[in-house]
Coordinates of C-alpha atoms in Angstrom, one line a residue:
V1 CA 11.1 80.5 -20.2
A2 CA 11.8 77.6 -17.9
A3 CA 8.1 77.2 -17.2
V4 CA 7.3 77.0 -20.9
Q5 CA 10.0 74.3 -21.4
V6 CA 8.8 72.3 -18.4
R7 CA 5.2 72.5 -19.6
K8 CA 6.2 71.2 -23.0
A9 CA 8.2 68.3 -21.5
V10 CA 5.5 67.3 -19.0
A11 CA 2.8 67.5 -21.7
G12 CA 4.9 65.1 -23.9
K13 CA 5.0 62.5 -21.1
A14 CA 1.6 62.9 -19.6
G15 CA -0.5 63.3 -22.8
P16 CA -3.8 65.1 -23.1
H17 CA -5.9 63.0 -20.7
Y18 CA -4.2 63.6 -17.3
P19 CA -4.7 67.1 -15.9
A20 CA -2.7 66.7 -12.7
P21 CA 0.9 66.9 -14.1
P22 CA 0.4 70.3 -15.8
A23 CA -1.4 71.5 -12.7
I24 CA 1.6 70.6 -10.6
V25 CA 3.8 72.7 -13.0
E26 CA 1.4 75.6 -12.7
A27 CA 1.4 75.4 -8.8
V28 CA 5.2 75.4 -8.8
R29 CA 5.3 78.3 -11.3
A30 CA 2.9 80.3 -9.1
A31 CA 5.2 80.1 -6.1
F32 CA 8.1 81.7 -8.0
G33 CA 8.2 85.5 -7.7
S34 CA 5.5 85.5 -5.0
S35 CA 5.1 84.5 -1.4
P36 CA 4.8 80.8 -0.4
E37 CA 1.3 81.6 0.8
Q38 CA 0.3 82.7 -2.7
G39 CA 1.8 79.5 -4.2
L40 CA -0.1 77.3 -1.7
A41 CA -3.3 79.1 -2.4
V42 CA -3.0 78.3 -6.1
E43 CA -2.1 74.7 -5.3
R44 CA -5.2 74.4 -3.0
E45 CA -7.5 75.7 -5.8
L46 CA -6.0 73.4 -8.4
F47 CA -6.2 70.4 -6.1
A48 CA -9.8 71.0 -5.1
D49 CA -10.8 71.0 -8.8
L50 CA -8.8 67.9 -9.7
A51 CA -9.9 65.9 -6.6
V52 CA -13.5 65.8 -7.8
D53 CA -13.1 65.6 -11.6
E54 CA -13.9 62.5 -13.7
V55 CA -10.2 61.5 -14.2
S56 CA -9.6 61.4 -10.5
R57 CA -12.8 59.5 -9.9
R58 CA -11.8 56.8 -12.5
L59 CA -8.2 56.5 -11.3
V60 CA -9.3 56.2 -7.6
G61 CA -11.8 53.5 -8.7
L62 CA -9.1 51.5 -10.5
F63 CA -6.8 51.9 -7.5
L64 CA -9.5 50.5 -5.2
I65 CA -10.2 47.6 -7.6
H66 CA -6.4 46.8 -7.7
Q67 CA -6.3 46.8 -3.9
D68 CA -9.5 44.6 -3.7
S69 CA -8.0 42.1 -6.2
R70 CA -5.5 41.0 -3.6
R71 CA -8.4 39.3 -1.7
W72 CA -10.3 37.8 -4.7
Y73 CA -8.5 34.5 -4.7
E74 CA -7.4 34.2 -1.0
D75 CA -9.0 30.8 -0.5
L76 CA -7.3 29.3 -3.6
E77 CA -3.9 30.8 -2.7
S78 CA -4.0 29.7 0.9
A79 CA -4.8 26.1 -0.1
A80 CA -2.0 25.8 -2.6
G81 CA 0.7 24.2 -0.5
P82 CA 4.4 25.1 -0.2
E83 CA 6.0 27.9 -2.1
V84 CA 7.8 27.1 -5.4
E85 CA 11.5 27.7 -5.3
R86 CA 12.7 25.8 -8.4
V87 CA 11.2 26.4 -11.8
A88 CA 11.9 25.0 -15.3
V89 CA 11.0 27.0 -18.4
L90 CA 10.7 25.2 -21.7
G91 CA 11.6 27.3 -24.7
A92 CA 14.3 29.9 -24.8
G93 CA 12.6 32.4 -27.2
V94 CA 11.5 35.9 -26.3
M95 CA 8.8 34.7 -23.9
G96 CA 10.7 31.9 -22.4
A97 CA 13.8 34.0 -21.7
G98 CA 11.5 36.8 -20.3
I99 CA 9.8 34.4 -17.9
A100 CA 13.2 32.9 -16.8
H101 CA 14.5 36.4 -16.2
L102 CA 11.4 37.4 -14.2
A103 CA 11.5 34.2 -12.1
A104 CA 15.3 34.5 -11.4
S105 CA 14.7 38.2 -10.4
G106 CA 12.1 36.9 -7.9
G107 CA 14.7 34.7 -6.2
L108 CA 13.8 31.4 -7.9
E109 CA 16.3 28.9 -9.2
V110 CA 15.6 28.5 -12.9
I111 CA 16.3 25.8 -15.5
L112 CA 15.9 27.2 -19.0
R113 CA 15.6 24.3 -21.4
D114 CA 15.6 24.3 -25.2
V115 CA 16.5 21.5 -27.7
A116 CA 18.6 24.0 -29.8
P117 CA 21.9 25.2 -28.2
Q118 CA 21.9 28.3 -30.4
A119 CA 18.4 29.2 -29.0
L120 CA 19.7 28.8 -25.5
E121 CA 22.6 31.0 -26.2
A122 CA 20.3 33.7 -27.7
G123 CA 18.0 33.4 -24.7
M124 CA 20.8 33.8 -22.1
S125 CA 22.1 36.7 -24.1
R126 CA 18.7 38.3 -24.0
I127 CA 18.5 37.9 -20.3
G128 CA 22.0 39.3 -19.9
K129 CA 21.1 42.3 -22.1
Q130 CA 18.0 43.1 -20.0
L131 CA 20.0 42.9 -16.8
H132 CA 22.7 45.2 -18.3
E133 CA 20.1 47.7 -19.3
Q134 CA 18.6 47.7 -15.7
V135 CA 22.1 48.3 -14.3
E136 CA 22.7 51.2 -16.8
K137 CA 19.5 52.8 -15.8
G138 CA 20.3 52.6 -12.1
R139 CA 17.4 50.2 -11.4
L140 CA 19.7 47.3 -10.4
D141 CA 23.1 46.9 -8.7
A142 CA 25.7 45.2 -10.9
G143 CA 26.3 42.6 -8.1
D144 CA 22.6 41.8 -7.9
A145 CA 22.4 41.5 -11.7
G146 CA 25.2 38.9 -11.5
K147 CA 23.3 36.9 -8.8
I148 CA 20.1 36.9 -10.9
L149 CA 22.0 35.6 -14.0
S150 CA 23.7 32.9 -11.9
R151 CA 20.2 31.6 -10.9
V152 CA 19.5 30.6 -14.5
T153 CA 21.0 27.4 -15.8
A154 CA 20.6 26.7 -19.6
V155 CA 20.2 23.1 -20.6
T156 CA 19.3 20.9 -23.5
D157 CA 18.9 17.7 -21.5
A158 CA 15.3 17.0 -20.4
G159 CA 16.7 14.9 -17.5
R160 CA 17.7 18.2 -15.8
L161 CA 14.0 18.9 -15.2
A162 CA 13.8 16.2 -12.4
H163 CA 14.1 18.7 -9.5
A164 CA 11.7 21.3 -10.8
Q165 CA 8.6 22.1 -8.7
L166 CA 7.0 24.0 -11.5
V167 CA 7.4 23.5 -15.3
I168 CA 6.3 26.4 -17.5
E169 CA 5.9 25.7 -21.2
A170 CA 6.7 28.7 -23.4
V171 CA 7.3 27.2 -26.9
V172 CA 5.6 28.6 -30.1
E173 CA 1.8 28.7 -30.4
E174 CA 1.2 25.3 -32.0
M175 CA -0.9 22.8 -30.1
G176 CA 0.9 19.7 -31.4
L177 CA 4.3 21.0 -30.3
K178 CA 3.0 22.1 -26.9
K179 CA 1.5 18.7 -26.2
K180 CA 4.7 17.0 -27.3
V181 CA 6.9 19.2 -25.1
L182 CA 4.6 18.8 -22.1
A183 CA 4.5 15.0 -22.5
E184 CA 8.3 14.8 -22.7
A185 CA 8.7 17.0 -19.6
A186 CA 6.2 15.0 -17.6
G187 CA 8.4 12.0 -18.1
H188 CA 11.2 13.7 -16.3
A189 CA 9.7 16.2 -13.9
G190 CA 8.1 13.8 -11.4
P191 CA 5.3 15.4 -9.3
A192 CA 5.8 19.0 -10.6
I193 CA 3.0 21.4 -11.4
F194 CA 2.8 22.3 -15.1
A195 CA 1.8 25.6 -16.7
S196 CA 1.4 26.7 -20.3
N197 CA 2.1 30.3 -21.5
T198 CA -0.3 29.9 -24.4
S199 CA -1.9 33.1 -25.7
A200 CA -5.1 31.6 -26.9
L201 CA -5.0 27.8 -27.2
S202 CA -7.1 25.3 -25.2
V203 CA -5.3 24.3 -22.0
T204 CA -7.9 21.6 -21.6
E205 CA -6.8 20.0 -24.8
M206 CA -3.1 20.2 -23.7
S207 CA -3.9 18.4 -20.5
A208 CA -4.4 15.2 -22.5
A209 CA -0.6 15.1 -22.9
L210 CA -0.1 14.7 -19.1
P211 CA -0.8 11.6 -16.9
D212 CA -2.5 13.9 -14.4
A213 CA -4.6 16.7 -16.0
G214 CA -5.1 18.2 -12.5
R215 CA -1.5 19.4 -12.5
L216 CA -1.8 21.7 -15.6
A217 CA -3.2 25.2 -15.9
G218 CA -2.4 28.3 -18.0
L219 CA 0.0 31.0 -16.9
H220 CA -0.2 33.6 -19.6
F221 CA 2.4 36.4 -19.4
F222 CA 2.3 39.3 -21.8
N223 CA 5.2 40.6 -23.8
P224 CA 7.5 42.2 -22.6
V225 CA 7.3 40.0 -19.5
D226 CA 9.4 42.3 -17.3
R227 CA 7.2 45.3 -18.0
M228 CA 3.6 44.1 -18.4
P229 CA 1.9 43.7 -15.0
L230 CA -1.0 41.4 -15.9
V231 CA -0.9 37.6 -15.8
E232 CA -3.9 35.5 -16.8
V233 CA -4.1 32.3 -14.8
V234 CA -6.2 30.0 -17.0
A235 CA -8.3 27.5 -15.0
P236 CA -9.6 24.6 -17.1
P237 CA -12.2 22.4 -15.4
S238 CA -9.6 19.6 -15.1
A239 CA -7.1 21.7 -13.1
S240 CA -7.0 21.2 -9.3
P241 CA -7.7 24.1 -7.0
Q242 CA -4.2 23.7 -5.6
T243 CA -2.6 24.0 -9.1
V244 CA -4.6 27.2 -9.8
G245 CA -3.9 28.7 -6.4
L246 CA -0.2 28.0 -6.7
L247 CA 0.0 29.9 -10.0
L248 CA -2.0 32.8 -8.7
R249 CA 0.2 33.1 -5.6
L250 CA 3.4 32.7 -7.7
A251 CA 2.3 35.5 -10.1
R252 CA 1.7 37.8 -7.2
R253 CA 5.1 36.9 -5.6
L254 CA 6.7 37.9 -8.9
G255 CA 5.2 41.3 -8.7
K256 CA 2.4 40.7 -11.2
V257 CA -1.4 41.2 -11.1
P258 CA -3.1 37.8 -11.6
I259 CA -6.6 37.4 -13.0
R260 CA -8.2 34.0 -13.0
V261 CA -9.9 33.2 -16.4
K262 CA -11.9 30.4 -17.8
D263 CA -10.3 28.2 -20.5
S264 CA -11.9 29.8 -23.5
P265 CA -10.4 30.8 -26.8
G266 CA -8.2 33.9 -26.4
F267 CA -9.1 33.9 -22.6
L268 CA -10.0 37.6 -21.7
V269 CA -7.4 40.1 -22.9
N270 CA -6.4 38.7 -26.2
R271 CA -10.1 38.0 -27.1
V272 CA -11.0 41.6 -26.4
L273 CA -7.9 43.0 -28.0
S274 CA -8.0 40.8 -31.1
S275 CA -11.2 42.3 -32.3
Y276 CA -9.6 45.8 -32.1
L277 CA -6.3 44.7 -33.7
A278 CA -8.0 42.8 -36.5
E279 CA -10.2 45.9 -37.3
A280 CA -7.1 48.1 -37.4
V281 CA -5.5 45.7 -39.9
A282 CA -8.7 45.7 -42.0
M283 CA -8.6 49.5 -42.1
V284 CA -5.0 49.5 -43.4
E285 CA -6.0 46.9 -46.0
E286 CA -8.7 49.4 -47.1
G287 CA -6.0 52.1 -47.6
F288 CA -5.9 54.0 -44.3
S289 CA -2.7 55.5 -43.1
I290 CA -0.6 53.5 -40.6
A291 CA 0.7 56.7 -38.9
S292 CA -2.7 58.4 -38.8
L293 CA -4.5 55.3 -37.4
D294 CA -1.9 54.8 -34.6
R295 CA -1.8 58.6 -33.8
R296 CA -5.6 58.8 -33.6
M297 CA -5.7 55.9 -31.1
C298 CA -2.9 57.4 -29.0
D299 CA -4.8 60.7 -28.9
F300 CA -7.8 58.7 -27.8
G301 CA -5.7 57.4 -24.8
M302 CA -4.0 54.2 -25.8
P303 CA -0.3 54.0 -24.8
A304 CA 0.5 52.8 -28.3
G305 CA -1.4 52.5 -31.5
P306 CA -2.8 49.1 -32.6
L307 CA -0.3 48.6 -35.5
E308 CA 2.7 49.5 -33.4
L309 CA 1.3 47.1 -30.8
L310 CA 1.0 44.3 -33.3
D311 CA 4.7 44.8 -34.3
Q312 CA 5.6 44.7 -30.6
I313 CA 3.6 41.5 -30.0
G314 CA 5.0 39.9 -33.2
L315 CA 2.9 39.4 -36.3
D316 CA 3.4 35.7 -36.2
V317 CA 2.1 35.4 -32.7
A318 CA -0.8 37.8 -33.5
G319 CA -1.6 35.9 -36.6
K320 CA -1.9 32.5 -34.7
V321 CA -4.1 34.1 -32.0
T322 CA -6.3 35.8 -34.6
D323 CA -6.7 32.5 -36.5
T324 CA -7.7 30.7 -33.3
L325 CA -10.3 33.3 -32.5
R326 CA -11.6 33.5 -36.0
S327 CA -12.2 29.7 -36.0
A328 CA -13.8 29.9 -32.5
F329 CA -16.1 32.8 -33.2
P330 CA -17.0 32.9 -36.9
G331 CA -18.0 36.4 -38.1
R332 CA -16.8 38.2 -35.1
V333 CA -13.1 38.8 -36.2
P334 CA -12.9 40.7 -39.5
P335 CA -11.6 38.6 -42.3
G336 CA -8.3 39.7 -43.9
R337 CA -5.4 38.6 -45.9
L338 CA -2.9 41.4 -45.2
L339 CA -1.4 39.8 -42.1
A340 CA -0.8 36.5 -43.9
G341 CA 0.7 38.4 -46.8
M342 CA 3.1 40.3 -44.5
L343 CA 4.2 37.1 -42.8
A344 CA 4.8 35.5 -46.2
A345 CA 7.0 38.5 -47.0
G346 CA 9.1 37.9 -43.9
R347 CA 7.6 40.7 -41.8
T348 CA 7.3 39.6 -38.2
G349 CA 7.3 43.0 -36.5
R350 CA 9.9 44.5 -34.2
K351 CA 11.8 41.3 -33.5
G352 CA 12.5 41.0 -37.3
K353 CA 13.0 44.7 -37.7
L354 CA 10.1 45.0 -40.2
G355 CA 6.4 44.9 -39.8
F356 CA 4.0 47.8 -40.2
Y357 CA 7.0 49.8 -39.1
R358 CA 10.7 49.7 -39.9
W359 CA 12.5 49.2 -36.6
G360 CA 16.0 50.4 -36.2
A361 CA 18.1 52.1 -33.5
G362 CA 15.9 55.1 -33.3
K363 CA 12.1 55.7 -33.5
P364 CA 10.2 53.2 -35.7
V365 CA 9.1 54.6 -39.1
P366 CA 5.8 53.5 -40.7
D367 CA 6.4 51.5 -43.9
Q368 CA 3.2 52.8 -45.6
E369 CA 4.3 52.1 -49.2
G370 CA 5.5 48.5 -48.5
V371 CA 2.4 47.6 -46.5
A372 CA 0.1 49.3 -49.1
A373 CA 1.7 47.2 -51.9
L374 CA 1.2 44.0 -49.9
A375 CA -2.5 45.0 -49.2
A376 CA -2.9 45.4 -53.0
G377 CA -1.8 41.8 -53.4
G378 CA 1.6 42.7 -54.8
S379 CA 5.1 43.0 -53.2
P380 CA 6.8 45.9 -51.6
G381 CA 7.5 48.5 -54.4
G382 CA 4.3 47.4 -56.3
Q383 CA 1.2 49.4 -56.8
A384 CA -1.5 50.3 -54.3
R385 CA -5.1 49.4 -55.1
E386 CA -7.0 51.7 -57.4
G387 CA -8.5 54.6 -55.5
H388 CA -6.0 54.5 -52.6
D389 CA -3.0 56.8 -52.2
M390 CA 0.3 55.2 -51.2
A391 CA 0.4 57.8 -48.4
G392 CA -2.8 56.4 -46.9
E393 CA -6.1 58.0 -46.0
P394 CA -6.2 59.9 -42.7
V395 CA -8.3 58.4 -39.9
A396 CA -11.0 60.7 -38.6
A397 CA -12.6 60.9 -35.2
S398 CA -15.8 59.4 -36.7
D399 CA -13.8 56.3 -37.5
L400 CA -13.0 55.6 -33.8
P401 CA -16.2 53.6 -33.0
R402 CA -15.1 51.1 -35.6
L403 CA -12.0 50.3 -33.4
V404 CA -13.4 50.9 -29.9
Y405 CA -16.9 49.4 -30.0
P406 CA -15.8 45.8 -30.9
M407 CA -13.7 45.8 -27.7
I408 CA -16.6 46.9 -25.6
A409 CA -18.9 44.3 -27.1
E410 CA -16.4 41.5 -26.7
A411 CA -15.7 42.5 -23.1
V412 CA -19.5 42.2 -22.3
R413 CA -19.6 38.8 -24.0
C414 CA -16.7 37.6 -21.9
L415 CA -18.5 38.6 -18.8
E416 CA -21.8 37.1 -19.9
E417 CA -20.0 33.8 -20.7
G418 CA -18.2 33.6 -17.4
V419 CA -14.7 34.0 -18.8
V420 CA -14.2 36.0 -15.6
S421 CA -16.7 36.3 -12.7
R422 CA -16.6 40.0 -11.9
P423 CA -16.9 43.2 -14.0
Q424 CA -14.0 44.5 -11.9
E425 CA -11.8 41.7 -13.3
V426 CA -12.5 43.0 -16.9
D427 CA -11.7 46.6 -15.9
L428 CA -8.4 45.7 -14.1
A429 CA -7.3 43.3 -16.9

């Protein structure tokens, strides 16, 4: 009975694509009621099969790429000058607060600046909540949490940026605002290095706001900042090698995996991902089931379905990135009005408690009827388009290429265009 329960629990966490966890359960079960030698014999047989299978081969390959990545940018990192100890983060929203939390956790002194006191209060509250959750889960000592929080100083005064060695811009994804914020900061931050956390906008265009374009590069963290290991370091032609190297080294110091990318719309990950997410939205607009689509992609191997992921990213952020890429690459990102309609209806995703899902204290619930009504051009509670059931059509295995192939094609294009210089960088990212 215990073995059955453990098998079920392990299967729920490991999913269908990783054979090692259930094999471990089987090896332990075999040792009960028999000799240790019998249990070890079963373990040897299971291990021998797993060690040479396709999953093991791919995981070992990714591990070796990860190890090798530490040497990819050694020349740039070694030429970057002294370590950064004082960082300013501009914008106290979800990303700004997340970056401030990460930097303070890495031992840096942080100035968190926003023009709105209420935004600063919300940002500091968000950091405090994350630290409290880490303490509750036993991942952090309460005393250490207090020290981390004490390293973050919330300010509205731009004059407090004077002692920052690095200024990270993390305001909303609008070019005009980003340039304005960077220009103002440059007037106070002296010889600091600047970085933008933009998801898709041109860092080269932003550099026009600074007196020295060589001191600006992109530092693209992913949401949630504390959990997502990847950081894209965006290297426009104008950025000095020292600026790029400093950001690569800092990302590694903060426990992240940095990838250097060319300044190109969407960079690498968002460009590849957007084709997939836009196709998923187009399928919902056609009448496919939200739950079925996400479940099918989770069964395929994704950690979350595309629609749940969009809610996690924020539909406003995703919409701006998609618009940028649609303008840059006409015909490559599926057209659609559903996302705009959802935003007009006040649906921003998880942070607003409503997107493709209804987000509450428990598990998110797909809002199929409300989204279907918006796809029909109406309002929640309206009618779905003729020929489509409000419950949504199930997604079949034969529909998977529609979602997966655009990602593969875009990844190849990124490699051909030199967005990154190695196939391994695409795989790792």
